[in-house]
Short mmCIF file of C-alpha atoms in Angstrom, two decimals:
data_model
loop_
_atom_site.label_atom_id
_atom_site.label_comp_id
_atom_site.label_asym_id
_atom_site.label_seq_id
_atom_site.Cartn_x
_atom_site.Cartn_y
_atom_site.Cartn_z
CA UNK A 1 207.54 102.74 157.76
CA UNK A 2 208.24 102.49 161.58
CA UNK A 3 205.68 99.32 161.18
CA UNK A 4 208.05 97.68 158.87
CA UNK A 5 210.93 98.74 161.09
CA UNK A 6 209.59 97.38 164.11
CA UNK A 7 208.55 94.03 162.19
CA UNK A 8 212.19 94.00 160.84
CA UNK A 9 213.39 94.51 164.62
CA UNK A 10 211.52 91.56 166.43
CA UNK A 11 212.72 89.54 163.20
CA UNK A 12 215.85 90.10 163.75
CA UNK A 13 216.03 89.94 167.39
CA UNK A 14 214.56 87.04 167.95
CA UNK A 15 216.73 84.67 166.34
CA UNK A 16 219.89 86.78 167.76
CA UNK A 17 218.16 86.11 171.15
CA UNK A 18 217.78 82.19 170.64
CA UNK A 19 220.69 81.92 169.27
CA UNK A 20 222.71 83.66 172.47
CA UNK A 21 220.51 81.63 175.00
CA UNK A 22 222.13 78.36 173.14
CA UNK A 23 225.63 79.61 173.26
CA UNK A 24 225.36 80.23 176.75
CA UNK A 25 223.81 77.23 177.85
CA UNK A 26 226.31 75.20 175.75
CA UNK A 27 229.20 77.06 176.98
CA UNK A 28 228.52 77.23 180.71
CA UNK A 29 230.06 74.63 183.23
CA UNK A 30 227.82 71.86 184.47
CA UNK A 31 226.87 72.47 188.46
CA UNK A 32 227.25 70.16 190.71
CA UNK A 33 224.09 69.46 193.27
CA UNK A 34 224.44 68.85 196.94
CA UNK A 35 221.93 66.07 196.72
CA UNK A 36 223.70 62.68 195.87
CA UNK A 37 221.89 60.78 193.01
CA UNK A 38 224.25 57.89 193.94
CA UNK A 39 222.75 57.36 197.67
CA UNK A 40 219.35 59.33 198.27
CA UNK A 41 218.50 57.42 200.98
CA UNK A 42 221.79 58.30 202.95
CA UNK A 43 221.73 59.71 206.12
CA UNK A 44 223.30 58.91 209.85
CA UNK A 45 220.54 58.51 212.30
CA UNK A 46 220.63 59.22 216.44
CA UNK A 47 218.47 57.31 217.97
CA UNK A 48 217.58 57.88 221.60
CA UNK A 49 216.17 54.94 224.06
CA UNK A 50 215.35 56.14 227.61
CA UNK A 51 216.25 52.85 229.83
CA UNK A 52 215.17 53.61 233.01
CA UNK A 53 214.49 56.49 235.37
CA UNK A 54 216.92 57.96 238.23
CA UNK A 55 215.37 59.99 240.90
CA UNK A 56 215.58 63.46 238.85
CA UNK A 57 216.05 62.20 235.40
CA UNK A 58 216.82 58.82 233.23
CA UNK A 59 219.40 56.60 231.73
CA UNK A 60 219.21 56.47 228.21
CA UNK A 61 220.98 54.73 225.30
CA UNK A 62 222.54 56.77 222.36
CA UNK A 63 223.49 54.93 218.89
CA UNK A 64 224.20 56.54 215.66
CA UNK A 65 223.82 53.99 212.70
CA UNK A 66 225.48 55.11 209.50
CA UNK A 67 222.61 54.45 206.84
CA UNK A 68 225.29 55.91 204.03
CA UNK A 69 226.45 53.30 201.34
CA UNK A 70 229.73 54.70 200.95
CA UNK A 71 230.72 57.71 203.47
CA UNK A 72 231.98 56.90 206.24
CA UNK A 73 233.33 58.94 209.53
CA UNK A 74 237.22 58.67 209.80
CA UNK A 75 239.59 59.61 212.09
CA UNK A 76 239.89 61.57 214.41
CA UNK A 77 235.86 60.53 214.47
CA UNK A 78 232.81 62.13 215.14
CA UNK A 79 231.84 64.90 217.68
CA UNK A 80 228.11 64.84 218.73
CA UNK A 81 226.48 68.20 220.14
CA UNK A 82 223.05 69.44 221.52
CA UNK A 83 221.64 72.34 223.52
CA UNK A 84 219.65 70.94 226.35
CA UNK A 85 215.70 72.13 226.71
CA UNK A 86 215.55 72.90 230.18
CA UNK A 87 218.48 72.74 232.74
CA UNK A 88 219.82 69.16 232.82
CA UNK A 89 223.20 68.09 233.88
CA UNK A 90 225.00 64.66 232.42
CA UNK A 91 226.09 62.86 235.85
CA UNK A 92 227.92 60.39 234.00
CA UNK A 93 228.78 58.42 231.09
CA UNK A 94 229.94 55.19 229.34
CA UNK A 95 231.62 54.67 226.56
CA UNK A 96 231.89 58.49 225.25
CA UNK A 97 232.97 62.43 227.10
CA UNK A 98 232.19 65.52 226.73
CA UNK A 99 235.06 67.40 226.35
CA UNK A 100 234.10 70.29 228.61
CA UNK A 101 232.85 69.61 232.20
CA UNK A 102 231.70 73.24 232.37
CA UNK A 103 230.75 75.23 235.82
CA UNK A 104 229.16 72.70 238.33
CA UNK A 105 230.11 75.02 240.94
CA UNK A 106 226.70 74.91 242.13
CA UNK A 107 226.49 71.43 242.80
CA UNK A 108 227.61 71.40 246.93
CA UNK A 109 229.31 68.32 248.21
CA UNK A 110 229.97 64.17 246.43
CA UNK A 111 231.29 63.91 243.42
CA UNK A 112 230.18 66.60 240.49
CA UNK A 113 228.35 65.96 237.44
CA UNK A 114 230.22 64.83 234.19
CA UNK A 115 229.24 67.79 232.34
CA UNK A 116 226.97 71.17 233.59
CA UNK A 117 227.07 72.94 230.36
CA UNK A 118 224.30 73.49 228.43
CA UNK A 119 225.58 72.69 224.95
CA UNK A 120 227.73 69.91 225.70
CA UNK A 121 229.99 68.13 223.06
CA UNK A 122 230.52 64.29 222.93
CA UNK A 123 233.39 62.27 221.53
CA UNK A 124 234.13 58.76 221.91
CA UNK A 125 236.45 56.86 224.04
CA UNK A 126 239.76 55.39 222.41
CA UNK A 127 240.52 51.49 221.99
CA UNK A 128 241.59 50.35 224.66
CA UNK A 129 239.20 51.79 227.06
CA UNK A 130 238.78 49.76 230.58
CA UNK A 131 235.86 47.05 230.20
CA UNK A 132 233.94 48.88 232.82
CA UNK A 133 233.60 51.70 231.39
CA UNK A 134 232.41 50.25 227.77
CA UNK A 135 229.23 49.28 226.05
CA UNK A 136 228.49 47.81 222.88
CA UNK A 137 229.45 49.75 220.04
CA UNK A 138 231.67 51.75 221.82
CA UNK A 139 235.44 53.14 222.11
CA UNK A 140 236.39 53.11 218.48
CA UNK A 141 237.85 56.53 218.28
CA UNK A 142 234.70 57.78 216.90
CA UNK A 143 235.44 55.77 213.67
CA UNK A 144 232.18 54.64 211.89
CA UNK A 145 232.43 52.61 208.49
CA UNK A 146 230.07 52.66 206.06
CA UNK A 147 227.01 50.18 205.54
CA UNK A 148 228.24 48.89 202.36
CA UNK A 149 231.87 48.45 203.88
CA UNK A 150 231.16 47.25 207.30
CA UNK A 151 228.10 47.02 208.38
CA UNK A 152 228.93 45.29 211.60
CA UNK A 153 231.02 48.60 212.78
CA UNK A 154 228.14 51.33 210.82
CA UNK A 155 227.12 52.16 214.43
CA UNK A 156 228.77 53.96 217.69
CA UNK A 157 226.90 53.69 220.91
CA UNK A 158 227.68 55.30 224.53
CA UNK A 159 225.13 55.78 227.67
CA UNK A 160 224.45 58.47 229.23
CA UNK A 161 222.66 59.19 232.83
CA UNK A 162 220.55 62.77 232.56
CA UNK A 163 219.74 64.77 236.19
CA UNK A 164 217.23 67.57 236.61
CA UNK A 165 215.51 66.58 233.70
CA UNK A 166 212.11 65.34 234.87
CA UNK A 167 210.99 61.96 235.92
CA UNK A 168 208.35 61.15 233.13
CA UNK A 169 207.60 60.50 229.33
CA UNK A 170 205.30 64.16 229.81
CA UNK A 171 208.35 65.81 231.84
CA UNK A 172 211.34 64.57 230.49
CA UNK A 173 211.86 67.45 227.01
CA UNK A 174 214.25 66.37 223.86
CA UNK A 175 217.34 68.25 223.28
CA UNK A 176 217.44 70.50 219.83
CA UNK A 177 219.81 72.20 217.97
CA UNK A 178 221.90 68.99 217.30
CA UNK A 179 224.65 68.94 215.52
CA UNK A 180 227.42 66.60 214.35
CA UNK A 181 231.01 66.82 212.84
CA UNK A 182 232.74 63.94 211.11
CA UNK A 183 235.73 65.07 212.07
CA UNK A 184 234.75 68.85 210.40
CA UNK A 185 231.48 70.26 209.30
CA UNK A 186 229.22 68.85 206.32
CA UNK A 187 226.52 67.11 208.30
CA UNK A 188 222.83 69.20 208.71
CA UNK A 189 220.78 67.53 211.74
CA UNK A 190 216.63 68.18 211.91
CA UNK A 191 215.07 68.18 215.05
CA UNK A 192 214.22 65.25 217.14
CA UNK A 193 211.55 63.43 216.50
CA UNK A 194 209.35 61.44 219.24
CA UNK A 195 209.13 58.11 217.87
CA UNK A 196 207.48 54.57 219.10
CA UNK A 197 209.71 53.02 221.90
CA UNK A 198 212.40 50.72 220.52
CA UNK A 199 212.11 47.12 221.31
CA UNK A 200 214.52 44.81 222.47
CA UNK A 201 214.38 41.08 222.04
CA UNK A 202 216.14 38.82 224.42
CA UNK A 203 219.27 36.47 223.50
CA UNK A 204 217.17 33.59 223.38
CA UNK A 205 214.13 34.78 221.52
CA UNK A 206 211.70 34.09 223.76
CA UNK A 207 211.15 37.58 225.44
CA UNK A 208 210.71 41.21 224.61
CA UNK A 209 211.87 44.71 226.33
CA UNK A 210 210.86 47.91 225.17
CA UNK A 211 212.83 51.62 226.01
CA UNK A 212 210.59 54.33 227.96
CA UNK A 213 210.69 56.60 225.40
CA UNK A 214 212.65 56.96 222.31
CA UNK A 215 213.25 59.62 220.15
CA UNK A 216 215.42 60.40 216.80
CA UNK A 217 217.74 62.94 214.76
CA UNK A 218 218.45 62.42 211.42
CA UNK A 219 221.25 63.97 210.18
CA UNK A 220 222.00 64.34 206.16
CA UNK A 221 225.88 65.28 204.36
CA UNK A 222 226.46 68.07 201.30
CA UNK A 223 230.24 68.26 200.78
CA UNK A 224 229.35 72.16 199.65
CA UNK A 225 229.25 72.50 203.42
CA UNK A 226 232.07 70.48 204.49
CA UNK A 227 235.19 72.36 202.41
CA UNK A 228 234.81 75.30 200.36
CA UNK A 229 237.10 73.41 197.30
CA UNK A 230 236.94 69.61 195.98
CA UNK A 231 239.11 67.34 197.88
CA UNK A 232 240.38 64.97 195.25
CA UNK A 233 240.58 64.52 191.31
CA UNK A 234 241.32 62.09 187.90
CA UNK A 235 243.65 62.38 185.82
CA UNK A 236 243.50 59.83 182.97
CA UNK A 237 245.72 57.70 180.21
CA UNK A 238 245.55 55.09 177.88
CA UNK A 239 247.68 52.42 176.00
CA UNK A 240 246.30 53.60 172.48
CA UNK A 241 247.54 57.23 173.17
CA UNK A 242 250.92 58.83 174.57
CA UNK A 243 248.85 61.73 176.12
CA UNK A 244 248.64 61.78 179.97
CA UNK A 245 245.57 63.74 180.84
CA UNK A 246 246.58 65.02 184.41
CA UNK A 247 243.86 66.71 186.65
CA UNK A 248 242.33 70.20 186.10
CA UNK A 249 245.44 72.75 187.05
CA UNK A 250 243.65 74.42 190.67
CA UNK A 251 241.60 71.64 190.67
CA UNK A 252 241.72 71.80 194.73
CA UNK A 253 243.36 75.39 195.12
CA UNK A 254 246.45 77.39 193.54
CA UNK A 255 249.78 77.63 194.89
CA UNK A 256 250.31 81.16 195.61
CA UNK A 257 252.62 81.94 199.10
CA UNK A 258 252.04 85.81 198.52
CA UNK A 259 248.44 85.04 199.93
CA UNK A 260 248.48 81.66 201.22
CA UNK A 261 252.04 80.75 202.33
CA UNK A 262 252.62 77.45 203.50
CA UNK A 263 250.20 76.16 202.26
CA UNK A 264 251.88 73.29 200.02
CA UNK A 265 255.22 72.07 200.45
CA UNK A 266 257.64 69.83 198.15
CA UNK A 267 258.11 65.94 198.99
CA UNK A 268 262.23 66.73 199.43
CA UNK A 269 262.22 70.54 200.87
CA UNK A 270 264.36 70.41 204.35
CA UNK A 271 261.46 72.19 205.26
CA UNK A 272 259.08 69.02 205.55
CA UNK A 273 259.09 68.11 208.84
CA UNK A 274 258.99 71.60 210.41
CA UNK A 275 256.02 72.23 208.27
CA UNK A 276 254.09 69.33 209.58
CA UNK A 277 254.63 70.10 213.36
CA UNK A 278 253.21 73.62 212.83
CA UNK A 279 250.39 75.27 212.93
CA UNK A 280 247.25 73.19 211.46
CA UNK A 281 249.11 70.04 212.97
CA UNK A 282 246.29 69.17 215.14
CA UNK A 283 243.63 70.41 213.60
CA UNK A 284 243.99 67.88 210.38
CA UNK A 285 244.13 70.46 207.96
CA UNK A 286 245.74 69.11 204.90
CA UNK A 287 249.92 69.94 204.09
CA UNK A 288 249.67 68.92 200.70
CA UNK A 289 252.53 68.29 198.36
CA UNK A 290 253.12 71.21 195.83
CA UNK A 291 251.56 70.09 192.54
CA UNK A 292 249.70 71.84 189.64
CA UNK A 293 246.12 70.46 190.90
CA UNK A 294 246.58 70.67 194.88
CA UNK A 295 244.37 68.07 195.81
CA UNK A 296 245.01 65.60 198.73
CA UNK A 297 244.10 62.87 196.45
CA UNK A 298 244.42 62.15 193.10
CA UNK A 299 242.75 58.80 190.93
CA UNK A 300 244.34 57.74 188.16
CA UNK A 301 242.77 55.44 185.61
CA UNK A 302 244.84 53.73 183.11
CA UNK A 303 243.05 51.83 180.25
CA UNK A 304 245.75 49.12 179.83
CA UNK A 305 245.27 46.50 177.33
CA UNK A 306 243.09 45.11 174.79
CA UNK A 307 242.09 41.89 174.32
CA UNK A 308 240.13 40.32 171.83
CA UNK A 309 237.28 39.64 174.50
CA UNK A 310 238.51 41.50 177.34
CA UNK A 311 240.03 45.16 178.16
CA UNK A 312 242.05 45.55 181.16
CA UNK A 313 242.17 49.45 183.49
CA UNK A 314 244.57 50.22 185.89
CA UNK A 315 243.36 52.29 189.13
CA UNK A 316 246.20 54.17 190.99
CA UNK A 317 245.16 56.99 193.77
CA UNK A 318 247.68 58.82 195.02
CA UNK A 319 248.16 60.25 198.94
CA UNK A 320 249.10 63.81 198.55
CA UNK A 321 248.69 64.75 201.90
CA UNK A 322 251.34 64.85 204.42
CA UNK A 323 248.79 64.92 207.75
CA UNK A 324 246.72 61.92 206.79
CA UNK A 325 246.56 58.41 206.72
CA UNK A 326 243.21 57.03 205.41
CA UNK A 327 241.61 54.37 207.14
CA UNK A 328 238.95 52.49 205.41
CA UNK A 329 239.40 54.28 202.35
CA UNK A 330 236.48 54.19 199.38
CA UNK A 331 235.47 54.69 196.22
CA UNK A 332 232.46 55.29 193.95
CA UNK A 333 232.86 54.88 190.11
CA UNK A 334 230.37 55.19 187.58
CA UNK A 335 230.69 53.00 184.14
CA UNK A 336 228.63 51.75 181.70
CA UNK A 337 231.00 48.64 181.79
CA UNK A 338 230.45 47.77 185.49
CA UNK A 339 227.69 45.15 184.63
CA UNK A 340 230.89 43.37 183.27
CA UNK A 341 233.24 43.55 185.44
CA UNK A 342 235.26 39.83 185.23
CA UNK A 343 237.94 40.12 188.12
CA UNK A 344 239.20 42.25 190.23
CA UNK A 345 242.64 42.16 191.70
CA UNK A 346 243.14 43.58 195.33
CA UNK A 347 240.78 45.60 195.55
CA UNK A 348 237.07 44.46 197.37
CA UNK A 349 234.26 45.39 194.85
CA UNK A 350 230.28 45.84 195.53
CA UNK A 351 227.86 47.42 192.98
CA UNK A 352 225.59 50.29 193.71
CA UNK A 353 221.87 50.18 192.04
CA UNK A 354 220.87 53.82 192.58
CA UNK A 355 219.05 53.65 189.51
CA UNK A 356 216.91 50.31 190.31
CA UNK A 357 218.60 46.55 189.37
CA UNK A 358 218.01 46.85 186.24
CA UNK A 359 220.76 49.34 185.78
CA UNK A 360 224.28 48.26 187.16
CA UNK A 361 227.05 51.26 186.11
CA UNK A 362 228.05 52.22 189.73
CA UNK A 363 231.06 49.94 191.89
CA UNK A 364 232.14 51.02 195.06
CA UNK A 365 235.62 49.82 195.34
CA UNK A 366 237.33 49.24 198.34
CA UNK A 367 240.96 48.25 200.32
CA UNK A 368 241.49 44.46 201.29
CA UNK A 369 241.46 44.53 205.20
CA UNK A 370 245.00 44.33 206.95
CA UNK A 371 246.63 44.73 202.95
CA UNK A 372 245.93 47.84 201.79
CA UNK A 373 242.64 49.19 203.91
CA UNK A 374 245.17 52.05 204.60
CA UNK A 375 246.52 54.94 202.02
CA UNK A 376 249.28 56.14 203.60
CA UNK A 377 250.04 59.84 203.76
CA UNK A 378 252.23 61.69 201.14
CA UNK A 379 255.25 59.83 200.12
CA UNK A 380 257.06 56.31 198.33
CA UNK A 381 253.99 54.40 200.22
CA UNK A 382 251.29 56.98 199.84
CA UNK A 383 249.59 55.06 197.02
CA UNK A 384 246.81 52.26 196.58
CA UNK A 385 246.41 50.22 193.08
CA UNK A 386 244.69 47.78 191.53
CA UNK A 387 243.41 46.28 188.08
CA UNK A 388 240.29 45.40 186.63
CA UNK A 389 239.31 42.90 183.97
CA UNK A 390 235.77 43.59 182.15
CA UNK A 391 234.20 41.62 179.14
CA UNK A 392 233.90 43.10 176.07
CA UNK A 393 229.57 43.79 175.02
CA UNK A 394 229.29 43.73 171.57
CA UNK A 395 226.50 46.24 171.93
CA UNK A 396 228.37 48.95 173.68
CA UNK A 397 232.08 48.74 173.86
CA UNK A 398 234.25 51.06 172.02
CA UNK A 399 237.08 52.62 172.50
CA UNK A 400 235.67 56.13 170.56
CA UNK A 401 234.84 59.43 172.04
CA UNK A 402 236.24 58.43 175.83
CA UNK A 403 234.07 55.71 176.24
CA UNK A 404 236.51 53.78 178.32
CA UNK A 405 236.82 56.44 180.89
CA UNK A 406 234.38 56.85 184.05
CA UNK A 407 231.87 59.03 184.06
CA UNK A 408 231.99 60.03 188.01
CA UNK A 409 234.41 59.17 190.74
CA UNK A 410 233.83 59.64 193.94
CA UNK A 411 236.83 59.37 197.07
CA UNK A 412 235.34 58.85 200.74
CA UNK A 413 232.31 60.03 199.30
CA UNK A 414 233.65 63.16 198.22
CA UNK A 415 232.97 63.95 194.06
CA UNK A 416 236.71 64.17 192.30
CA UNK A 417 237.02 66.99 189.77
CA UNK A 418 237.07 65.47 186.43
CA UNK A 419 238.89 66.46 183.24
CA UNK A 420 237.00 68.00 180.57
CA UNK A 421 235.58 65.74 178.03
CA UNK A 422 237.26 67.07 175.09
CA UNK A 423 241.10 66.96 176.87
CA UNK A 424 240.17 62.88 177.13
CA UNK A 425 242.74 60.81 175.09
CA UNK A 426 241.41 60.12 171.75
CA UNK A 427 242.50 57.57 169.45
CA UNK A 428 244.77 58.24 166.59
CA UNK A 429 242.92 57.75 163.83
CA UNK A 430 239.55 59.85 165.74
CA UNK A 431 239.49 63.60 164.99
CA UNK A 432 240.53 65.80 168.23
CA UNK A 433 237.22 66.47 170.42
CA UNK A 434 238.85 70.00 170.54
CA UNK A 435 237.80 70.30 167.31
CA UNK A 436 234.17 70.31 167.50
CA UNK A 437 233.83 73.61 169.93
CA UNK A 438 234.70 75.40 166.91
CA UNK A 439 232.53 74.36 164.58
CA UNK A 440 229.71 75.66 166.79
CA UNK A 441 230.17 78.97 166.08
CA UNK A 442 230.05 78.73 162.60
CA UNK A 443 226.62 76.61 162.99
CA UNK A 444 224.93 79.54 164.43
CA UNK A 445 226.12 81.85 162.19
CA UNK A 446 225.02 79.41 159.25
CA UNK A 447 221.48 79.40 161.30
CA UNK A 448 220.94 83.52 161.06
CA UNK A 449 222.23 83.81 157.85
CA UNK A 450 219.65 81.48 156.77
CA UNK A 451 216.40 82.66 158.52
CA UNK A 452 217.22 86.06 156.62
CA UNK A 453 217.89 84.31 153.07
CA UNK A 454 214.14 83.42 153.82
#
């Protein structure tokens, strides 16, 4: 009897098991990786080229090249820091500062060293900088594009002359600990590496320099580490449906001043210009109008019009944020209509092959330079727009189960929060995707209740 009972048991358990797993995998939210599928190969790399010696220490060259597709460092620009191996001072610099000089007390007599701390921090110099105290690549503001954007401004350069630091390729040790913020944190640096000497070929071709030494940190981005919430979202709409799908409600944060007053504030409260000249003014942390979402930016994408070989969309994103103009703007869309895009209207367009050429659903869309390069902060100019034409495949196209939406957007390399699948606007004569969560239910039970009928 307890045989029969036990076989009954595992009978009846298993299925109730399997059936639970399913439910729960089907029913949990997707999670988002730090590792970017869409640029793999991205990463901003420090490279450093000793020059020449100085009687204790050398002269070396420091460049970061942004090897990212579409991130990029805005203002107010990077912020480069190390912990030196042994005791060395910086006696000087060009093109960049350290922001602390630190104690040189020690140092009797002449002028000081630039910096004595140990862990110094760099920032660039502003535009505008006197010519003697530039090199190339310098004095930007700490801006850096991105490689897809601009490659001729993906690097930042400055020079730097190193004391008490030894004399010799077996003396002379690498910094560690490096670490960079573009303004704020997000970026992980590894250890420097001791590479082959850099090589420099003359203007005219016809000779060849090499560095001393050279040695280089690679540093890599997860946006889990640079903000503890999403930064921007999508809110969607369509010509073939009166529904407005607007983004996620919290999407970026809550409003809620019993624990976190201040922290949005409406676009026509007398209040508005007190709150931006208050605490957080400096430090660029967003002021962000009050809306149901709370992002700083919000992407809107409009499916137009219909033609009879053609469909038109409508991109709008939206400045929320009261603190911040953004320069150089970007942004990363994934669609399986990309590979027929016809025109593009004020907007600069370049397709991303993370998947290989074969495979061409990723655009990285971007301002026109001196038009509308700049997304003004919160208010009647705080928005960017522009329209797309694709041609129609045969194959593919349809207008059924959101197929006209994007899959993924990405802002300044930062991944927007995306409505949920089933909230997409559906056309009229489609049943509601809301719909089909409930018949799931009902297909497990169906399941159990036949494995016993067997």
């Amino acid at each position: 009897m307890e045989l029969g009972n036990a076989r009954f048991l595992s009978k009846l358990f298993t299925p109730l098991t399997l059936c639970l797993v399913l439910l729960i995998l089907l029913s949990s939210p997707s999670s988002t990786e730090a590792y970017d599928s869409l640029d793999p190969n991205g990463n901003i790399t420090i490279k450093w080229d000793l020059m020449q010696w100085t009687p204790d220490g050398y002269v070396a060259v420091v460049t970061m090249f942004n090897f990212q597709q579409y991130r990029h460092i805005q203002a107010p620009g990077w912020q480069l820091g190390w912990t030196w191996a042994k005791k060395e001072v910086i006696w000087s610099m060009v093109g960049a500062q350290t922001t602390e000089q630190g104690d040189c007390s020690k140092f009797k007599g002449g002028n000081p060293p630039h910096c004595c701390k140990r862990d110094p921090t760099i920032v660039d110099l502003l535009p505008g900088t006197p010519y003697n105290m530039q090199i190339a690549n310098c004095c930007k503001a700490g801006v850096i594009s991105s490689f897809n954007q601009d490659p001729a401004n993906a690097a930042s350069s400055f020079q730097v002359s190193v004391g008490l630091a030894g004399t010799t390729n077996k003396t002379v040790k690498v910094p560690k600990n490096f670490t960079l913020k573009a303004p704020g944190p997000g970026y992980t640096c590894g250890a420097a590496k001791i590479v082959k000497p850099t090589k420099f070929v003359t203007q005219d071709g016809r000779r060849t320099t090499q560095a001393l030494m050279t040695w280089n940190v690679t540093c890599t981005y997860s946006q889990f580490l640079a903000q503890k919430t999403p930064s921007c979202c999508v809110s969607l709409s369509s010509f073939y449906n009166d529904t407005i799908v607007n983004c996620p409600t919290c999407s970026c944060g809550c409003q809620n001043n019993n624990t976190n007053p201040g922290s949005c504030v409406e676009g026509d409260s007398p209040y508005l210009q007190s709150a931006l000249n208050g605490p957080g003014k400096y430090s660029y942390t967003p002021l962000v109008q009050c809306t149901s979402h709370m992002c700083p930016i919000r992407v809107h994408w409009h499916v137009k019009l219909n033609y009879k070989d053609y469909w038109r969309v409508k991109i709008t994103i939206t400045n929320f944020n009261y603190r911040m103009n953004y320069t150089q703007w970007n942004m990363v869309v994934q669609h399986p209509n990309f590979d027929n895009l016809t025109t593009l209207f004020s907007f600069n367009y370049k397709p991303l092959t993370p998947y290989g050429a074969g495979i061409n659903d990723t655009a990285m869309l971007w301002g026109v330079k001196f038009y509308n390069d700049l997304l003004m902060q919160a208010g009647r100019y705080g928005n960017v727009q522009s329209e797309l034409l694709f041609r129609k495949d045969s194959n593919t196209f349809t207008f059924d189960k959101g197929w006209a939406f994007p899959r993924r957007i990405y802002f300044n390399g930062d991944n927007c929060v995306m409505p949920p699948p089933d909230a997409y606007p559906w056309l009229p004569n489609a049943a509601h995707p809301s719909i089909r969560p409930l018949l799931l239910p009902i297909m497990v039970l169906w399941i159990v209740l036949a494995f016993f009928m067997l």
